[in-house]
mmCIF file of C-alpha atoms (C1' of nucleotides) and ligand atoms in Angstrom:
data_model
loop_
_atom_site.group_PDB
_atom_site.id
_atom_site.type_symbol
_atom_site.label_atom_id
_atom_site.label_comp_id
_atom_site.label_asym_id
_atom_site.label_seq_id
_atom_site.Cartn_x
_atom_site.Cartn_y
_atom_site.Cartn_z
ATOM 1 C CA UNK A 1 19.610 3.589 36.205
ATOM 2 C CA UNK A 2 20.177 -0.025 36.385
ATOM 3 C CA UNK A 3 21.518 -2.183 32.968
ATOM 4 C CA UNK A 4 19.483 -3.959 30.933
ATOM 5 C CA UNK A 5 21.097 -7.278 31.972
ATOM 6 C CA UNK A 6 20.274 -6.125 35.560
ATOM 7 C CA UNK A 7 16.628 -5.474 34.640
ATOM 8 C CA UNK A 8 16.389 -8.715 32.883
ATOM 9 C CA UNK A 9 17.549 -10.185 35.496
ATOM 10 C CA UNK A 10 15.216 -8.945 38.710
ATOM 11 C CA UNK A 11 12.486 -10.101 36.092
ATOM 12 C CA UNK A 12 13.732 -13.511 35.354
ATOM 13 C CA UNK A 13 13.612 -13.154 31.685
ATOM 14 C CA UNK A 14 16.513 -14.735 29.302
ATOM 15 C CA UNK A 15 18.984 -12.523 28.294
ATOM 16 C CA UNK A 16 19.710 -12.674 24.582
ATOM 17 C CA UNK A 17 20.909 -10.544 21.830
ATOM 18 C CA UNK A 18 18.006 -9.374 20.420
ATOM 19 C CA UNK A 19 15.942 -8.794 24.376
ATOM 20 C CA UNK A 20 19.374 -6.989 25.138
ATOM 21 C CA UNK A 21 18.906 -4.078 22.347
ATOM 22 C CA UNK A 22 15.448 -4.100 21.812
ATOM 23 C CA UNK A 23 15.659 -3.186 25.918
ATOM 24 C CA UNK A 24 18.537 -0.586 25.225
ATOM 25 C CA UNK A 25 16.329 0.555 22.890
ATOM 26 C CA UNK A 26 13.470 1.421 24.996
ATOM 27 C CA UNK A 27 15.551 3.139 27.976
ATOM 28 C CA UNK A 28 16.782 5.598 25.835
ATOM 29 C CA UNK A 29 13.845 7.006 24.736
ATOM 30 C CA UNK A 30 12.693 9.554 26.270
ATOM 31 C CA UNK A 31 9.069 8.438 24.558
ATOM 32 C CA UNK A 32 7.262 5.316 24.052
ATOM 33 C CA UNK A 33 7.813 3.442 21.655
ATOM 34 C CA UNK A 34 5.846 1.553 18.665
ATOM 35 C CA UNK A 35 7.135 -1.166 17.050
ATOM 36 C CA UNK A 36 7.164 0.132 13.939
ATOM 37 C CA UNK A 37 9.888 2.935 16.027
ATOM 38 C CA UNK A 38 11.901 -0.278 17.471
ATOM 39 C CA UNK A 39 11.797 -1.690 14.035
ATOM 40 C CA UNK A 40 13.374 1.238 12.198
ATOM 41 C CA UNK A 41 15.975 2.023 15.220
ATOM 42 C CA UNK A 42 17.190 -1.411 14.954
ATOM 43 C CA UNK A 43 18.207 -2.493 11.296
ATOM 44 C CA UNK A 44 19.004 -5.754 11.003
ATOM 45 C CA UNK A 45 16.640 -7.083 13.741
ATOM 46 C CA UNK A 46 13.080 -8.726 12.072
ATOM 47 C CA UNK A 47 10.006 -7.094 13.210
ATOM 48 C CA UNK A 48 8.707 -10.626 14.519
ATOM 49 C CA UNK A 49 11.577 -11.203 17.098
ATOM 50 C CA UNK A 50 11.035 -7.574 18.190
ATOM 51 C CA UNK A 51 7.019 -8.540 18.213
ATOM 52 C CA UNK A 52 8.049 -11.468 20.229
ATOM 53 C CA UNK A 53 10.450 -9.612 22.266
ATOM 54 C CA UNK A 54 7.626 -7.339 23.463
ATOM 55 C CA UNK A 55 5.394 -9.593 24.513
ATOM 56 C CA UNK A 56 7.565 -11.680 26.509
ATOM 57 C CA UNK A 57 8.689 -8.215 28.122
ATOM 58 C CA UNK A 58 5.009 -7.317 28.809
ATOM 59 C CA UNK A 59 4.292 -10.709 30.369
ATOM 60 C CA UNK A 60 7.080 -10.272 32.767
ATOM 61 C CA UNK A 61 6.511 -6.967 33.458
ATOM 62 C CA UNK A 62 9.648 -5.729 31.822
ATOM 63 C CA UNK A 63 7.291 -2.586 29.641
ATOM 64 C CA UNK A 64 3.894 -1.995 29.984
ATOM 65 C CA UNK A 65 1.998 -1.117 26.853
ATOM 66 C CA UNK A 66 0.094 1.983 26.028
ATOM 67 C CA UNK A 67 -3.182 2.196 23.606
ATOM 68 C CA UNK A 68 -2.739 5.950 22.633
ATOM 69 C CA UNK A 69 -4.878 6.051 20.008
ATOM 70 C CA UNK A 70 -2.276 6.239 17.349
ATOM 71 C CA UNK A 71 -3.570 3.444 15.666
ATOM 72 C CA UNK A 72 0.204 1.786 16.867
ATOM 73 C CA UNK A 73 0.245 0.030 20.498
ATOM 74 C CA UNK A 74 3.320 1.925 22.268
ATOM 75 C CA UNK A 75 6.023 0.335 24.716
ATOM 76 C CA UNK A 76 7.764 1.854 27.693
ATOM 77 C CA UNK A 77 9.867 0.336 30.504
ATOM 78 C CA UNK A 78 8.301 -0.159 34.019
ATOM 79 C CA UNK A 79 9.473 1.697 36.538
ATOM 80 C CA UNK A 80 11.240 0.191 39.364
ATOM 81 C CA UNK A 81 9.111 -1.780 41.675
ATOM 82 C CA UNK A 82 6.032 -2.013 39.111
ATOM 83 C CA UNK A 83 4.360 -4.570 39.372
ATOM 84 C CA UNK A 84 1.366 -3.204 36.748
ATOM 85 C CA UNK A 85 -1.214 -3.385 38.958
ATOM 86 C CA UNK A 86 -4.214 -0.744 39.276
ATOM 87 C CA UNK A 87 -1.247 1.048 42.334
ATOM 88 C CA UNK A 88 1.580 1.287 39.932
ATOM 89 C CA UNK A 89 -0.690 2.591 36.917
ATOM 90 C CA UNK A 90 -0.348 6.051 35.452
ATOM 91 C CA UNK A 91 -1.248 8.796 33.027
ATOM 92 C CA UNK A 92 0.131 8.688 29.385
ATOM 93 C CA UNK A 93 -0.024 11.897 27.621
ATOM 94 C CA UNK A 94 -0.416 12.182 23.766
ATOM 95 C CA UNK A 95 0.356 15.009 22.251
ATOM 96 C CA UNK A 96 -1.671 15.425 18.842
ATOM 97 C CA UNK A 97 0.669 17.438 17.646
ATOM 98 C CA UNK A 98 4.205 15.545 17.221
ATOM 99 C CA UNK A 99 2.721 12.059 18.137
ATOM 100 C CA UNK A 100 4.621 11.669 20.914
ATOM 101 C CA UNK A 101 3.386 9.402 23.752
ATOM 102 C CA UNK A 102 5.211 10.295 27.525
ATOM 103 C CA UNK A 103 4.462 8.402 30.729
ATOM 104 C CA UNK A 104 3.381 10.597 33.484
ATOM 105 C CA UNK A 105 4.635 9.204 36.459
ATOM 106 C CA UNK A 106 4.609 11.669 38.670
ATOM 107 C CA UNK A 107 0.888 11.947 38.634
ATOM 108 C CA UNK A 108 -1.241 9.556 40.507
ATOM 109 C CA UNK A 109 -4.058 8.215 39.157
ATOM 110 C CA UNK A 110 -6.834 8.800 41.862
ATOM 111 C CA UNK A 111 -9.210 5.440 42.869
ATOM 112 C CA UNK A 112 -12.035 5.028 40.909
ATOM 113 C CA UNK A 113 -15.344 5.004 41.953
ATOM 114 C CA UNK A 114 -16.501 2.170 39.608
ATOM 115 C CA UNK A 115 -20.275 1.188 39.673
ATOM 116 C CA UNK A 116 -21.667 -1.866 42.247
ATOM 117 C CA UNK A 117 -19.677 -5.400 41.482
ATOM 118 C CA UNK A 118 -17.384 -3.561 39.006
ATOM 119 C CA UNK A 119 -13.675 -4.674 39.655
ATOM 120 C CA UNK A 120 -10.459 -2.995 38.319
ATOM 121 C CA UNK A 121 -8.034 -5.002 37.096
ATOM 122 C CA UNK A 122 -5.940 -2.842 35.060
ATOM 123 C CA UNK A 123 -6.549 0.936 33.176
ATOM 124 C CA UNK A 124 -5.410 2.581 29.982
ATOM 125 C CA UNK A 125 -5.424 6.452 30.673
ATOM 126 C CA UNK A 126 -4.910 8.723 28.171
ATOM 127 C CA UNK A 127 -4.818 12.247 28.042
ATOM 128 C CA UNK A 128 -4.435 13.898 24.564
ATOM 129 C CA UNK A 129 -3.517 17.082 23.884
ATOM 130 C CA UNK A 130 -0.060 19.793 23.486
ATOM 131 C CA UNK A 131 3.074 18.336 24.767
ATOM 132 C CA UNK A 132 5.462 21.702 26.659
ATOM 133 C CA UNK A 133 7.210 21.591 23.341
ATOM 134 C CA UNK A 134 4.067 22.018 20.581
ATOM 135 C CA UNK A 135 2.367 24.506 23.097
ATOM 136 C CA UNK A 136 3.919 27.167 22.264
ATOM 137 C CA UNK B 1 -35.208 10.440 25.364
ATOM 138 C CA UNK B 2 -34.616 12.329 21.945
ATOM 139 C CA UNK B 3 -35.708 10.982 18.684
ATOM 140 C CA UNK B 4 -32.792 10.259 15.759
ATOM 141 C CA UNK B 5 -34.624 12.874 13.764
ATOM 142 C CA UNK B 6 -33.970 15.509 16.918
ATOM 143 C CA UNK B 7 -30.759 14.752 17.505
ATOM 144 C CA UNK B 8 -29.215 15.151 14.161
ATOM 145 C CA UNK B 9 -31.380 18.559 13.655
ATOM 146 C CA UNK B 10 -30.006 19.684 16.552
ATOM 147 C CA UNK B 11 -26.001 18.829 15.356
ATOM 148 C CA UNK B 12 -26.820 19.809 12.118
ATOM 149 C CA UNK B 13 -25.749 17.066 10.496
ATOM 150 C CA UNK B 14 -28.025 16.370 7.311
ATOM 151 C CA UNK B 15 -30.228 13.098 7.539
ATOM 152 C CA UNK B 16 -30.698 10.286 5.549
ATOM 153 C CA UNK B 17 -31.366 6.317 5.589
ATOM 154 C CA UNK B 18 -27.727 5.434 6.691
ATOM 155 C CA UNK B 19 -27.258 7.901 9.395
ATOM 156 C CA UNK B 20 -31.073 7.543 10.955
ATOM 157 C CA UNK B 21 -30.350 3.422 11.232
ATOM 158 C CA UNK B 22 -26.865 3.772 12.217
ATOM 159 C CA UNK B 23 -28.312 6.204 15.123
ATOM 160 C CA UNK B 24 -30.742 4.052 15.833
ATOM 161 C CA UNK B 25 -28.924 1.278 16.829
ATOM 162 C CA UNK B 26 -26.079 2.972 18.701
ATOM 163 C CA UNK B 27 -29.036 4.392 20.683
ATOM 164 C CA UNK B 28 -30.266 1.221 20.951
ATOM 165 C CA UNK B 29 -27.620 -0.537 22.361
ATOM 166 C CA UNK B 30 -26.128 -0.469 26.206
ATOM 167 C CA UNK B 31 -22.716 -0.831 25.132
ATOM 168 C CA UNK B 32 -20.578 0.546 22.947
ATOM 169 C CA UNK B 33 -20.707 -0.740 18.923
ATOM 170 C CA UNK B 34 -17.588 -1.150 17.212
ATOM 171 C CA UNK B 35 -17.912 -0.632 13.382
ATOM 172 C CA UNK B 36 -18.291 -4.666 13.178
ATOM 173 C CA UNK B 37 -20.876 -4.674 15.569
ATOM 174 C CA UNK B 38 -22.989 -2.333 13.740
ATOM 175 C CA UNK B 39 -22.417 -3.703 10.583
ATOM 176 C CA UNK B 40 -23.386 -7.188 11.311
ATOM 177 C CA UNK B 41 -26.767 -5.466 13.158
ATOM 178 C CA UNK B 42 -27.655 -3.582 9.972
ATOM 179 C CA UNK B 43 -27.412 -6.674 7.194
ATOM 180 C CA UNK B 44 -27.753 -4.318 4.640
ATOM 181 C CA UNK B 45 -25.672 -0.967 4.394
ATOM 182 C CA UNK B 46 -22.581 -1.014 3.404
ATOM 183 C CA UNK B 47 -19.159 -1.309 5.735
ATOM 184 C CA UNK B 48 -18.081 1.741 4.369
ATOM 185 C CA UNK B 49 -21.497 3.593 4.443
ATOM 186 C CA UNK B 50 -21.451 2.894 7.891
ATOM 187 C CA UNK B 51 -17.705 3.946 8.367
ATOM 188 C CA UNK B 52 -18.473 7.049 7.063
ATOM 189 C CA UNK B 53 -21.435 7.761 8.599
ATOM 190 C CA UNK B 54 -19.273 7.073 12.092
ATOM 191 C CA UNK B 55 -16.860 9.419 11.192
ATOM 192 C CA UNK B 56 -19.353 12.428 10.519
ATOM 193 C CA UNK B 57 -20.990 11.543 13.527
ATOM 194 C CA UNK B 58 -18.327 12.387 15.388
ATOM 195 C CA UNK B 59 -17.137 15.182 13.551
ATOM 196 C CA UNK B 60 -20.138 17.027 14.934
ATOM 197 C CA UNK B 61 -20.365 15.573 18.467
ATOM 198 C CA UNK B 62 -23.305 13.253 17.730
ATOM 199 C CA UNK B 63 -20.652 9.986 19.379
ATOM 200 C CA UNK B 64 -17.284 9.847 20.994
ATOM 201 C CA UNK B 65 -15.247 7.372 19.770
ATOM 202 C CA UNK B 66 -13.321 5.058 22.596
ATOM 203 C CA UNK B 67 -10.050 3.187 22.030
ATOM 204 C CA UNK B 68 -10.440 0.382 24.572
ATOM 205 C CA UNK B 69 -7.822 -1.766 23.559
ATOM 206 C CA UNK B 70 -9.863 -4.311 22.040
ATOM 207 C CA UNK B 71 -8.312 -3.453 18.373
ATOM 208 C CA UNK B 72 -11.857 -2.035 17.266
ATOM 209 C CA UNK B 73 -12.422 1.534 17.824
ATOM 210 C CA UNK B 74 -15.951 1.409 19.485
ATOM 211 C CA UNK B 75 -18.523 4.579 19.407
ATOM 212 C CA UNK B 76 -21.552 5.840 21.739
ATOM 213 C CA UNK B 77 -23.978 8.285 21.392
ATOM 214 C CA UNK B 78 -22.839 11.521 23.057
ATOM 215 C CA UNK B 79 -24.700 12.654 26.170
ATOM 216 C CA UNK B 80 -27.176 15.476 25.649
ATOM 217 C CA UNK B 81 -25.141 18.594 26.158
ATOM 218 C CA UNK B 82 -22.329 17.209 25.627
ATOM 219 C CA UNK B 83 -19.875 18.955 23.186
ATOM 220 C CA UNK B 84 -16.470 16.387 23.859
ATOM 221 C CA UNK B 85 -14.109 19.094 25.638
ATOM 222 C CA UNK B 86 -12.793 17.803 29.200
ATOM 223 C CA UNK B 87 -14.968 18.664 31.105
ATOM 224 C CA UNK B 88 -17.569 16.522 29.057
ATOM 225 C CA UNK B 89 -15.652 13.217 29.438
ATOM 226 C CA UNK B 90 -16.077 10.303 31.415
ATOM 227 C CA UNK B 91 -14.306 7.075 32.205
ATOM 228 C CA UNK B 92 -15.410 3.498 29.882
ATOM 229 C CA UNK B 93 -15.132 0.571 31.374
ATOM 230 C CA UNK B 94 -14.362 -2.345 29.565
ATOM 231 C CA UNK B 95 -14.929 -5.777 30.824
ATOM 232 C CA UNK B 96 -11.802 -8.293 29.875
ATOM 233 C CA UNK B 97 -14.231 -11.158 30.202
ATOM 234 C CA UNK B 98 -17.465 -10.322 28.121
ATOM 235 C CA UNK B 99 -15.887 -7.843 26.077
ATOM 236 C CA UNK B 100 -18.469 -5.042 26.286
ATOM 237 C CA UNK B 101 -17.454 -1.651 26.746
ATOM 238 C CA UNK B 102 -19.688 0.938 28.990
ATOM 239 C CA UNK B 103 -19.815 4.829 29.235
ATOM 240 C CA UNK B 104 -19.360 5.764 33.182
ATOM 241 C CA UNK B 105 -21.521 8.534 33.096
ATOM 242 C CA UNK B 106 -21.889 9.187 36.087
ATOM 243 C CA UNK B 107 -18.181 8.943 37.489
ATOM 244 C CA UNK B 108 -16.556 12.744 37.129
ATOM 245 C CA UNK B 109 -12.979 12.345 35.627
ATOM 246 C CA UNK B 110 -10.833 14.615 37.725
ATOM 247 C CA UNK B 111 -9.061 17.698 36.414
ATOM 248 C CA UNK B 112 -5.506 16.327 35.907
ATOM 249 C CA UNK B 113 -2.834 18.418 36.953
ATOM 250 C CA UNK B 114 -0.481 17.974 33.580
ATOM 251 C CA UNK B 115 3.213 19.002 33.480
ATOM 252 C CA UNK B 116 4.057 22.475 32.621
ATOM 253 C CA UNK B 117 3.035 23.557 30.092
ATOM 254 C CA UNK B 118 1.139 20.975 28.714
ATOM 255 C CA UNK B 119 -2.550 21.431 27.683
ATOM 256 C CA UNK B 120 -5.369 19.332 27.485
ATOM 257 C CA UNK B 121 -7.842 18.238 24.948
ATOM 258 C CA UNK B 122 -8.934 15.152 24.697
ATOM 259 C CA UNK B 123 -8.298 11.968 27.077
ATOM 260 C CA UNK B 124 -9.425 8.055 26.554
ATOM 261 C CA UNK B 125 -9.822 6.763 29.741
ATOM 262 C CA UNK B 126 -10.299 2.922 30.226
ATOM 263 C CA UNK B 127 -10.553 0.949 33.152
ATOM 264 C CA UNK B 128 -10.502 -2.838 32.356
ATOM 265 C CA UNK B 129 -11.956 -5.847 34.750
ATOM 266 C CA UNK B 130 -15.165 -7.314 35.253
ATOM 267 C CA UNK B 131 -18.092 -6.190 34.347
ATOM 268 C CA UNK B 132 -21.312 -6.720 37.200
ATOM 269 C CA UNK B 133 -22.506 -9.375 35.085
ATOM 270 C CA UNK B 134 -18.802 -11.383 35.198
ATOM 271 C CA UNK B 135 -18.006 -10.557 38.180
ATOM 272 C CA UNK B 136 -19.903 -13.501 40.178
ATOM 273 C "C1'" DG C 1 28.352 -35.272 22.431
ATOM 274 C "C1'" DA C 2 23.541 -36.241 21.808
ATOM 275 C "C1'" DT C 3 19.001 -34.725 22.887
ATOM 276 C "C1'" DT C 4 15.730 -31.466 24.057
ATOM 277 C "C1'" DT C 5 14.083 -26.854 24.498
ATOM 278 C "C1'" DA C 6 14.138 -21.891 23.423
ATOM 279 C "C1'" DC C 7 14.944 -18.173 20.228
ATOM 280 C "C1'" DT C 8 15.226 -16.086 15.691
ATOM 281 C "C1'" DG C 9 14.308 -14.799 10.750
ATOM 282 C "C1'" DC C 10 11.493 -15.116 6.881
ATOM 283 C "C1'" DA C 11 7.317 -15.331 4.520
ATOM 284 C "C1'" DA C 12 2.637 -15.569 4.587
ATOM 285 C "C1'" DC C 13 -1.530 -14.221 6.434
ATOM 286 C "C1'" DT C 14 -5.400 -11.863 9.247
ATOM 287 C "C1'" DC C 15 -8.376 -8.267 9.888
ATOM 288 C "C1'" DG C 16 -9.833 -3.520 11.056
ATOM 289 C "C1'" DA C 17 -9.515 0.675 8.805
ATOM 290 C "C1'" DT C 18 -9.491 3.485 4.746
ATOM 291 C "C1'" DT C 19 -9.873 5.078 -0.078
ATOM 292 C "C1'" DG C 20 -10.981 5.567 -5.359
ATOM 293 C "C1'" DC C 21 -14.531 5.559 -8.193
ATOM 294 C "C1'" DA C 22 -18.827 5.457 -10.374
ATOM 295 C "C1'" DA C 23 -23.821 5.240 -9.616
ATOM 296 C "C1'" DA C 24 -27.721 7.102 -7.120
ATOM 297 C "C1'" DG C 25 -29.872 10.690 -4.674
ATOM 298 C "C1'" DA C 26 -30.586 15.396 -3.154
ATOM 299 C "C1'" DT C 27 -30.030 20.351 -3.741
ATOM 300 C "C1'" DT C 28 -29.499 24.508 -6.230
ATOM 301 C "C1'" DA C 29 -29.435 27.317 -10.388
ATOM 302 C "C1'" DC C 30 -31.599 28.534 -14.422
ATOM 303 C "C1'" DG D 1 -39.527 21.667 -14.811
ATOM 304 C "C1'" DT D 2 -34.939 20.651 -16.296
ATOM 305 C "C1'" DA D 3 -30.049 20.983 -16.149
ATOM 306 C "C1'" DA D 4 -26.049 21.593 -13.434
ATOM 307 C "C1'" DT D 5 -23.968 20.798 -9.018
ATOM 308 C "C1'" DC D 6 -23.075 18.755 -4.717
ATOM 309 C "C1'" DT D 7 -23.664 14.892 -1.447
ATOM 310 C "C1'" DT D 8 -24.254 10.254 -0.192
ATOM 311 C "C1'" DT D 9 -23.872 5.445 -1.053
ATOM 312 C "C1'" DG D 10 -22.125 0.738 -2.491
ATOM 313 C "C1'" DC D 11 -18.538 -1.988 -4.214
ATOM 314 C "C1'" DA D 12 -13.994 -3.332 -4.772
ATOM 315 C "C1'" DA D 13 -9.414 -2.613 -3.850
ATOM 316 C "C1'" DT D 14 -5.841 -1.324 -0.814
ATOM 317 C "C1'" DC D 15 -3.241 -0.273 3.486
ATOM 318 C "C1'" DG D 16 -0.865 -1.425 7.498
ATOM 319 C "C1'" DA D 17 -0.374 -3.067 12.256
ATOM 320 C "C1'" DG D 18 -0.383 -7.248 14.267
ATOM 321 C "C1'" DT D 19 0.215 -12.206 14.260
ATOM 322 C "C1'" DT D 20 1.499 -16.977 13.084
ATOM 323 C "C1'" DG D 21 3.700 -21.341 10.851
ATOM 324 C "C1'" DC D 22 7.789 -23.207 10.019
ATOM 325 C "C1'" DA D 23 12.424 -24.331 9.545
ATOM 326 C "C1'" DG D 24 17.073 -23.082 10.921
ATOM 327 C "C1'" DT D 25 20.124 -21.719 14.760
ATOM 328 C "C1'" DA D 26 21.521 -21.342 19.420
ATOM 329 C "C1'" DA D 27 21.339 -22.532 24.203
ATOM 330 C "C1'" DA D 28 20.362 -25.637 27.990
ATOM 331 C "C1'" DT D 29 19.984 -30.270 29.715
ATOM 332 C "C1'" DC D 30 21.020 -34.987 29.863
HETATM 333 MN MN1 MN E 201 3.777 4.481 31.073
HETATM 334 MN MN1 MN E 202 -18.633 7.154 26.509
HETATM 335 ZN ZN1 ZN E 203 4.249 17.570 20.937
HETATM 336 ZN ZN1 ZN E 204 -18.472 -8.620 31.417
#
DNA sequence: GATTTACTGCAACTCGATTGCAAAGATTAC
DNA sequence: GTAATCTTTGCAATCGAGTTGCAGTAAATC
């Protein structure tokens, strides 16, 4: 597992105080994370900078967002050598039950057959459903 | 092609003024209608007639609902047959450049092989880029 | 060290979604 | 048919996630 400031680094974003934890943040969760979540896990940092913080992260491919349906846009760190194009997307699973949202990286998202002089440029795959721990 | 009156007979869902014109022009349009969209079609009903009216719609399978990322839910009518369990979905496509949001009907979604023990219900699946008409 | 640029915190605001409530309409019971 | 009951509708108010303006602070550059 690399450091934040290593991460920041390979992705040429500033390192500052609030990028540092709002990154520490997101590694160690094992689920994606709103910012409403951020904002409550980190007390004394305003929502803004955190809003801020995001998007700057998402435009340097630091954490790719996930629409879930939750009403709440969710955040979770790219894995190494992402470059969030349509070969590094993946499956997010939402589990209806305890509104968790996991990445699924270690299923592949099969080419799609889109219709004539469609192109991909990016995806937002959700599957909704039990998670292992609310099927039971 | 089945009439409004058909269609809600068939999901037994009562019908009235609202619901017959809000069916009307989801079936009337290509692409999926966010609640705004419809709205602004029908100058006269109410936002929240129409909000409703969505919602029992898709309580009984007459639309699906589809979270594109656009930050307005947008709904089509459901395929005849079609009762919303996996094996009824398909992918949407929505186009970053025009905005308008299609149902792939006729690209299968493949079963997705889920972690253990995790079960399926639902999915939103999105592929973004250009649409045939902005791709040029 | 002065100047310029980037980041942060606070407050205000936007806008899609949702709800409470009372009036209007439809259905059922007498 | 009329009264009682349930459903639908319209309006206004509210909620909440997301976003922005602005001024103060910190960092980088000159
Ligand atoms: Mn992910
Ligand atoms: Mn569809
Ligand atoms: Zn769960
Ligand atoms: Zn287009």
């Amino acid at each position: 597992m690399q450091t934040e400031e290593e991460i920041l680094k390979i992705k040429k974003v500033k390192n500052t105080a609030v990028r540092t934890v709002v990154l520490r943040h997101l590694l160690s969760q094992e689920k994606a994370q709103s910012l409403k979540d951020i904002e409550n896990a980190l007390a004394y940092t305003d929502r803004s900078s955190i809003f801020r913080t995001l998007k700057t992260f998402e435009e340097n491919k630091v954490i790719h967002s996930i629409e879930d349906g939750s009403g709440m846009t969710k955040y979770a760190v790219c894995a190494k050598g992402c470059n969030c194009d349509p070969k590094d997307l993946h499956y997010h699973f939402y589990c209806t039950n305890c509104d968790k949202t996991f990445c699924l990286f270690d299923v592949p998202i099969p080419k799609i057959q889109l219709p004539e002089n469609f192109k991909q440029q990016q995806a937002n795959m959700v599957v909704k459903g039990l998670c292992d721990n609310c099927n039971k």
